[in-house]
XYZ file of N, CA and C in Angstrom:
336
model
N -91.529 23.687 51.486
C -91.854 23.138 52.815
C -93.245 23.290 53.131
N -93.837 22.150 53.534
C -95.214 22.019 53.949
C -95.364 22.829 55.461
N -96.091 23.758 55.577
C -96.247 24.500 56.889
C -96.429 23.608 58.081
N -97.214 22.490 57.808
C -97.501 21.698 59.104
C -96.198 20.792 59.352
N -95.272 20.739 58.504
C -93.960 20.022 58.867
C -92.957 20.868 59.532
N -93.122 22.082 59.575
C -92.089 23.078 60.069
C -91.649 22.860 61.480
N -92.668 22.449 62.411
C -92.290 22.253 63.772
C -91.408 20.968 63.963
N -91.323 19.968 62.930
C -90.524 18.847 63.205
C -89.302 18.928 62.307
N -89.054 19.919 61.546
C -87.895 20.003 60.670
C -86.665 19.869 61.453
N -86.458 20.591 62.455
C -85.079 20.496 63.237
C -84.907 19.119 63.797
N -85.811 18.209 63.736
C -85.663 16.858 64.207
C -85.390 15.831 63.202
N -85.584 16.227 61.947
C -85.380 15.261 60.798
C -83.933 15.020 60.436
N -83.763 13.763 60.220
C -82.347 13.357 59.653
C -82.587 12.307 58.608
N -81.616 12.213 57.632
C -81.895 11.174 56.712
C -80.671 10.401 56.246
N -80.884 9.202 55.813
C -79.849 8.344 55.250
C -80.410 8.036 53.801
N -79.433 8.002 52.827
C -79.814 7.711 51.463
C -78.612 6.875 50.815
N -78.926 6.171 49.752
C -78.014 5.365 49.258
C -77.861 5.435 47.706
N -78.102 6.533 47.146
C -78.145 6.812 45.733
C -76.865 6.313 45.022
N -75.663 6.766 45.383
C -74.480 6.393 44.753
C -73.790 5.246 45.642
N -72.820 4.745 45.111
C -72.009 3.734 45.679
C -70.969 4.462 46.705
N -71.347 5.233 47.542
C -70.483 6.101 48.318
C -71.017 5.941 49.839
N -70.059 6.184 50.789
C -70.433 6.388 52.253
C -69.784 7.686 52.652
N -70.651 8.663 52.965
C -70.268 9.937 53.207
C -71.275 10.795 53.963
N -70.943 11.855 54.611
C -71.812 12.934 55.122
C -72.191 13.803 53.949
N -73.520 13.882 53.614
C -73.969 14.638 52.646
C -74.441 16.145 53.033
N -74.798 16.251 54.285
C -75.334 17.533 54.895
C -75.008 17.504 56.343
N -74.183 18.286 56.852
C -73.574 18.134 58.269
C -74.706 17.943 59.246
N -74.516 16.929 60.062
C -75.457 16.660 61.164
C -76.805 16.189 60.692
N -77.091 16.111 59.441
C -78.536 15.891 59.001
C -78.605 14.812 57.901
N -77.727 14.835 56.893
C -77.903 13.778 55.876
C -76.552 12.908 55.653
N -76.768 11.691 55.459
C -75.701 10.723 55.207
C -76.021 9.695 54.179
N -74.970 9.580 53.331
C -75.016 8.578 52.189
C -74.321 7.308 52.696
N -75.061 6.217 52.547
C -74.463 4.929 52.943
C -74.946 3.973 51.840
N -74.322 3.887 50.691
C -74.716 3.156 49.591
C -73.582 2.264 48.904
N -72.421 2.412 49.439
C -71.299 1.713 48.857
C -71.291 0.084 49.160
N -70.950 -0.182 50.573
C -70.943 -1.545 50.898
C -70.229 -2.415 50.024
N -69.033 -1.795 49.608
C -68.063 -2.531 48.854
C -68.149 -2.414 47.240
N -69.418 -1.882 46.813
C -69.458 -1.669 45.331
C -68.811 -0.334 44.992
N -68.256 -0.494 43.838
C -67.396 0.648 43.276
C -68.191 1.505 42.169
N -67.933 2.714 42.190
C -68.490 3.692 41.260
C -67.320 4.095 40.273
N -66.589 3.234 39.659
C -65.381 3.571 38.774
C -64.573 4.560 39.530
N -64.624 5.798 39.428
C -63.639 6.729 39.872
C -64.038 7.531 41.100
N -65.355 7.363 41.594
C -65.765 8.252 42.543
C -65.546 7.862 44.020
N -65.963 6.648 44.390
C -65.888 6.334 45.821
C -65.084 5.177 46.169
N -64.490 4.513 45.148
C -63.586 3.538 45.489
C -63.786 2.302 46.285
N -65.096 1.782 46.160
C -65.450 0.622 46.805
C -65.325 0.547 48.356
N -65.832 1.567 48.990
C -65.879 1.723 50.453
C -66.793 0.799 51.004
N -66.439 0.264 52.188
C -67.300 -0.738 52.954
C -67.191 -0.310 54.464
N -68.323 0.065 54.992
C -68.427 0.473 56.362
C -69.768 0.360 56.929
N -69.826 0.500 58.293
C -70.996 0.454 59.021
C -71.272 1.860 59.827
N -72.460 2.318 59.506
C -72.901 3.484 60.340
C -73.656 2.952 61.557
N -73.427 3.586 62.670
C -74.193 3.337 63.975
C -74.866 4.681 64.349
N -76.128 4.588 64.719
C -76.827 5.797 65.379
C -76.875 5.473 66.738
N -76.455 6.489 67.526
C -76.489 6.452 68.986
C -77.253 7.711 69.477
N -78.367 7.378 70.153
C -79.119 8.443 70.809
C -79.158 8.504 72.348
N -78.087 7.998 72.895
C -77.991 7.986 74.296
C -77.423 9.430 74.798
N -77.639 9.687 76.066
C -77.129 11.006 76.760
C -77.732 12.169 76.072
N -78.957 12.117 75.509
C -79.547 13.221 74.988
C -78.904 13.738 73.794
N -78.156 13.047 73.007
C -77.497 13.388 71.807
C -77.853 12.541 70.593
N -77.845 13.117 69.400
C -77.906 12.357 68.173
C -76.509 12.226 67.609
N -75.878 10.997 67.659
C -74.572 10.905 67.222
C -74.645 9.622 66.065
N -73.919 9.866 64.907
C -73.692 9.006 63.949
C -72.119 8.583 63.946
N -71.869 7.355 64.199
C -70.500 6.871 64.021
C -70.400 5.984 62.722
N -69.334 6.156 62.154
C -69.121 5.378 60.862
C -67.863 4.528 61.137
N -67.987 3.177 61.074
C -66.842 2.239 61.141
C -66.384 1.966 59.829
N -65.253 2.593 59.256
C -64.759 2.198 57.877
C -64.118 0.765 58.156
N -64.734 -0.196 57.408
C -64.228 -1.549 57.399
C -63.241 -1.842 56.418
N -63.491 -1.389 55.175
C -62.475 -1.660 54.033
C -62.639 -0.768 52.986
N -61.636 -0.528 52.283
C -61.675 0.339 50.950
C -61.123 -0.613 49.860
N -61.906 -0.805 48.886
C -61.500 -1.685 47.898
C -60.354 -1.292 46.990
N -60.232 0.087 46.763
C -59.298 0.701 45.891
C -59.211 2.209 46.065
N -58.109 2.765 45.730
C -57.912 4.229 45.800
C -58.818 4.781 44.759
N -59.194 5.978 44.855
C -59.979 6.759 43.637
C -58.980 6.804 42.676
N -59.348 6.348 41.418
C -58.500 6.432 40.245
C -57.454 5.306 40.144
N -57.412 4.482 41.180
C -56.292 3.389 41.187
C -57.054 2.172 41.238
N -57.501 1.610 40.273
C -58.349 0.418 40.083
C -57.656 -0.837 40.624
N -58.299 -1.474 41.575
C -57.813 -2.788 41.974
C -56.911 -2.812 43.129
N -56.384 -1.715 43.668
C -55.420 -1.748 44.877
C -56.224 -1.381 46.078
N -56.215 -2.514 47.087
C -56.670 -2.132 48.272
C -55.969 -1.133 49.182
N -56.757 -0.228 49.847
C -56.051 0.755 50.586
C -56.127 0.349 52.113
N -57.162 -0.277 52.610
C -57.034 -0.652 53.966
C -58.056 -1.705 54.225
N -57.970 -2.470 55.357
C -58.788 -3.511 55.629
C -58.909 -3.685 57.158
N -59.834 -3.014 57.875
C -59.984 -2.971 59.377
C -61.032 -4.027 59.787
N -61.429 -4.958 59.029
C -62.373 -5.829 59.331
C -62.125 -6.568 60.720
N -61.018 -7.294 60.756
C -60.681 -8.096 61.918
C -60.626 -7.165 63.176
N -59.870 -5.971 63.013
C -59.739 -5.084 64.182
C -61.073 -4.730 64.727
N -62.059 -4.204 63.879
C -63.422 -3.726 64.315
C -64.109 -4.890 64.821
N -64.218 -5.994 64.223
C -64.965 -7.116 64.749
C -64.571 -7.641 66.074
N -63.146 -7.848 66.157
C -62.703 -8.216 67.425
C -63.016 -7.298 68.507
N -62.842 -6.005 68.338
C -63.228 -4.903 69.313
C -64.641 -5.118 69.659
N -65.578 -5.139 68.773
C -66.943 -5.152 68.944
C -67.471 -6.388 69.806
N -66.871 -7.594 69.433
C -67.097 -8.752 70.104
C -66.634 -8.710 71.617
N -65.558 -8.134 71.807
C -65.049 -7.922 73.283
C -65.662 -6.789 73.979
N -66.099 -5.720 73.411
C -66.424 -4.486 74.030
C -67.710 -3.948 73.688
N -68.467 -4.559 72.809
C -69.717 -3.931 72.354
C -69.405 -2.850 71.409
N -70.438 -2.383 70.743
C -70.132 -1.320 69.653
C -69.686 0.025 70.361
N -70.334 0.292 71.416
C -70.090 1.722 72.114
C -68.567 1.601 72.717
N -68.158 0.433 72.915
C -66.798 0.251 73.490
C -65.627 0.502 72.390
N -66.046 0.672 71.203
C -65.137 0.675 70.009
C -65.272 1.939 69.249
N -66.059 2.920 69.831
C -66.111 4.260 68.953
C -64.798 4.775 68.594
N -63.766 4.520 69.379
C -62.454 5.059 69.000
C -61.936 4.513 67.597
N -62.529 3.512 67.099
C -62.218 2.913 65.687
C -63.119 3.533 64.707
N -64.074 4.371 65.032
C -65.049 4.938 64.113
C -64.646 6.501 63.883
N -65.462 6.928 62.827
C -65.389 8.366 62.525
C -66.651 8.900 63.018
N -66.591 9.984 63.759
C -67.839 10.647 64.220
C -68.447 11.602 63.077
N -69.533 11.158 62.605
C -70.109 11.855 61.415
C -71.082 12.998 61.922
N -71.660 12.785 63.155
C -72.553 13.755 63.663
C -72.627 13.641 65.129
N -72.959 14.863 65.765
C -72.932 14.913 67.270
C -73.840 16.185 67.511
N -75.168 16.072 67.733
C -76.051 17.219 67.968
C -76.941 16.784 69.062
N -77.535 17.848 69.775
C -78.353 17.594 70.892
C -79.774 17.050 70.230
N -80.416 16.031 71.024
C -81.759 15.783 70.532
C -82.688 16.829 70.988
N -83.636 17.122 70.029
C -84.596 18.136 70.358
C -85.753 17.663 70.937
């Protein structure tokens, strides 16, 4: 750690896309969003989803809308879910924040 960076360390968050996976990599701090439908053979199964960062009300929140899963891990070619129409219809009618009930909350921490 560079000493000059220490004061801002609690404020840092990161998103990465190295693998074709969508997941939390470090609780409340790190997130992998690299799938977008691409499959990594047996690892992530062709996940497709949309992360939303919300910094309202003095909080840092990451909501992840799972849109579709191309196949089960280890089960090549079989779709497991498709929420595209449900999520899109809700967002069009209510805006993104009106549809958080369809998302998974990946992070919820106070803004520093």
